[in-house]
Coordinates of N, CA, C and O in Angstrom, one line a residue:
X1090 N 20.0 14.8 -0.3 CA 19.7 13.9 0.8 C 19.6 12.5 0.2 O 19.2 12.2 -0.9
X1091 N 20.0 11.4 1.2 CA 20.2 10.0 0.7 C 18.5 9.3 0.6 O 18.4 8.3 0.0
X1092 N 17.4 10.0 1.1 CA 16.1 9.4 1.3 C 15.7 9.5 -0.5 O 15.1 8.6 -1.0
X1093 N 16.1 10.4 -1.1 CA 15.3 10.3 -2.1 C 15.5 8.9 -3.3 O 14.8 8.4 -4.1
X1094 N 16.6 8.5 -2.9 CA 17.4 7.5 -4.5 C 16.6 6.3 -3.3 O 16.3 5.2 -3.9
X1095 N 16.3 6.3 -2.0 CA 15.5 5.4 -1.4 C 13.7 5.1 -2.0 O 13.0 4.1 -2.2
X1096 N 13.3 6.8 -2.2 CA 11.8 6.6 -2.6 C 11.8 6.1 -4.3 O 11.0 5.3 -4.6
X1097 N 12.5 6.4 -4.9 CA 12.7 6.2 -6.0 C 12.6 4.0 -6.3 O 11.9 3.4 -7.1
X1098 N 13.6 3.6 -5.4 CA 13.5 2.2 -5.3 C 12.1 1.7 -4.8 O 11.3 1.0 -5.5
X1099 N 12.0 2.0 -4.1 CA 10.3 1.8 -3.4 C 9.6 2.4 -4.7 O 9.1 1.4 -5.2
X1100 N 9.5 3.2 -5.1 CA 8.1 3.5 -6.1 C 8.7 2.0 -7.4 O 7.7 1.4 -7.9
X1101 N 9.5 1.6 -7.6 CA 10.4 0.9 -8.8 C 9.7 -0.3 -8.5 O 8.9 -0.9 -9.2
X1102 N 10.1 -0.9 -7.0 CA 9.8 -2.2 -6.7 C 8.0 -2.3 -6.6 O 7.4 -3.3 -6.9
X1103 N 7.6 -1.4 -6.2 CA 5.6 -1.5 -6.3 C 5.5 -1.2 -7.7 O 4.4 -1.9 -7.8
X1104 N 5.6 -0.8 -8.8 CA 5.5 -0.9 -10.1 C 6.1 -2.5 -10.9 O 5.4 -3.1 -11.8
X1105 N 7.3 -3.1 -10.5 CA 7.3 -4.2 -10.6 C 6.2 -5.2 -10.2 O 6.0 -6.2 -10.8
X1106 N 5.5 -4.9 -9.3 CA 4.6 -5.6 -8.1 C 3.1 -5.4 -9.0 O 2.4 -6.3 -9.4
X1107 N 3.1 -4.0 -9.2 CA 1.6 -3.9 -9.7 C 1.7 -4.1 -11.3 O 0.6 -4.2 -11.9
X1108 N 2.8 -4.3 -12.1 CA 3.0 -4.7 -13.3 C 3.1 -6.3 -13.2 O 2.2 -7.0 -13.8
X1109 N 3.8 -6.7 -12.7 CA 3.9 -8.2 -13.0 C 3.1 -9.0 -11.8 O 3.5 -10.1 -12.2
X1110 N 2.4 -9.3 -11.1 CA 1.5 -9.3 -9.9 C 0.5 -10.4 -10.5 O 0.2 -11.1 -9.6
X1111 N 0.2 -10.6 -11.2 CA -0.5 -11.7 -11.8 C 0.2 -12.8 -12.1 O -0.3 -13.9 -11.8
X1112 N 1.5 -12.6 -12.6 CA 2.1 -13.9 -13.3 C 3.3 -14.6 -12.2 O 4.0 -15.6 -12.3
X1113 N 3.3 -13.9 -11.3 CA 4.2 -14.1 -9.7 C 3.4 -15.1 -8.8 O 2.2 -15.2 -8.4
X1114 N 4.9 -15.8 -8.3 CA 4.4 -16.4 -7.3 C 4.1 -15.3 -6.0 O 4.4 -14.1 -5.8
X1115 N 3.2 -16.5 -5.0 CA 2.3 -15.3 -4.0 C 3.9 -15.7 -3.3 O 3.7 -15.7 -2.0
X1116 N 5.1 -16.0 -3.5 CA 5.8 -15.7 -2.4 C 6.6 -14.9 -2.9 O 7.3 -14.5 -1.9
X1117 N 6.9 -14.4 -4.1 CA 7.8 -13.5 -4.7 C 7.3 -11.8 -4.2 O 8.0 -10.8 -4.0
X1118 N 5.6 -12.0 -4.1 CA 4.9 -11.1 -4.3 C 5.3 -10.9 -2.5 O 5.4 -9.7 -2.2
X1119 N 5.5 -11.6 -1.4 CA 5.5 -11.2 -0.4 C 6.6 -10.8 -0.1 O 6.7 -9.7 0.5
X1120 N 7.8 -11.4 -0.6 CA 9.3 -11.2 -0.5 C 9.5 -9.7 -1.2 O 10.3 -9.0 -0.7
X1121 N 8.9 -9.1 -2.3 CA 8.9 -8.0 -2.7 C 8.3 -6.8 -1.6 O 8.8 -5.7 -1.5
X1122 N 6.9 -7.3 -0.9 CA 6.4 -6.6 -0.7 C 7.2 -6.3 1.1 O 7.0 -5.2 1.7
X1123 N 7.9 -7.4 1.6 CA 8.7 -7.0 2.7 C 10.3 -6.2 2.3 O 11.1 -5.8 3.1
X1124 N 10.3 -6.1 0.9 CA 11.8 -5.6 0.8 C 11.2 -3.9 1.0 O 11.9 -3.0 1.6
X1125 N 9.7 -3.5 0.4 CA 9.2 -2.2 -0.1 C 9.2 -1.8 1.7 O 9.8 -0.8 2.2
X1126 N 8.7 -2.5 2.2 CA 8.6 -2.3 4.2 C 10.6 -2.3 4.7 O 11.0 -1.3 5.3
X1127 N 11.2 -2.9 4.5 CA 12.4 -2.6 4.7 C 12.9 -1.1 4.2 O 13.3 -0.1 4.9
X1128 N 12.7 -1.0 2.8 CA 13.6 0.2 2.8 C 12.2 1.3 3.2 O 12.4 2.5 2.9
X1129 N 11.4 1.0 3.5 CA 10.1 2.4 3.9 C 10.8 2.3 5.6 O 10.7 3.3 6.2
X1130 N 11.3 1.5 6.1 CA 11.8 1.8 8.0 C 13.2 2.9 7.7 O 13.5 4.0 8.2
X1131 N 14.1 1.6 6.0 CA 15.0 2.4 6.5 C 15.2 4.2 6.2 O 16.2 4.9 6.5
X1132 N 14.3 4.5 5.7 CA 14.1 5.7 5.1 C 13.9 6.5 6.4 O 14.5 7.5 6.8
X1133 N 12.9 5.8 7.1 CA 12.2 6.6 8.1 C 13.3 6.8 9.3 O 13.3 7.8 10.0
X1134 N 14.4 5.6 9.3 CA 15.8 5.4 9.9 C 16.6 7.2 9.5 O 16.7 8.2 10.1
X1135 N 16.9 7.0 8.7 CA 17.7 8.2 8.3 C 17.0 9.6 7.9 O 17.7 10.3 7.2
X1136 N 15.9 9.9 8.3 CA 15.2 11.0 8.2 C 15.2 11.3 9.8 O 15.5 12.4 10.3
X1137 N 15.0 10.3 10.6 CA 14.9 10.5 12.1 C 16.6 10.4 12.5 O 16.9 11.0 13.6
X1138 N 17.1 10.0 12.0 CA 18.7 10.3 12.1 C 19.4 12.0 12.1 O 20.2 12.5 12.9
X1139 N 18.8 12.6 10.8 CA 19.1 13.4 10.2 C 18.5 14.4 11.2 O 19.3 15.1 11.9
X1140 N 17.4 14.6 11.4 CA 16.4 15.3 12.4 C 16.9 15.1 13.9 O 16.5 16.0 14.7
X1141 N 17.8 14.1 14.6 CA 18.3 14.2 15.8 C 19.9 14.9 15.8 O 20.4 15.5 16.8
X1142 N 20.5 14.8 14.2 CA 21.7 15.3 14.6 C 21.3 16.8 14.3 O 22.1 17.5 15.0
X1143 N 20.7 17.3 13.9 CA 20.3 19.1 13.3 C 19.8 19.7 14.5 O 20.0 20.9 14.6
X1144 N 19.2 19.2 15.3 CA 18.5 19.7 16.5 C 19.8 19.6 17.6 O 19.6 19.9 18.8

């Protein structure tokens, strides 16, 4: 399934976030923390995708 190489990016970019998070600007830290919300919809996008075509 395509969701997992998606959770994998999300855990990658919050590990960047909680690793470097101190020495970041607070707008890098927001622009990161809206990419981690983009791909958490688009996940949720193709899970609910997947679940309308099987039914």
């Amino acid at each position: 399934m395509f969701v997992y190489p998606i959770f994998i990016v999300i855990t990658a970019v919050g590990r960047l976030v909680v690793l470097q998070g101190k020495e970041m600007a607070p707008e890098n830290i927001l622009i990161e923390a809206a990419a981690i919300l983009l791909l958490s919809l688009s996940a949720l996008v193709i899970v609910w995708a997947i679940g309308k075509q099987a039914a």
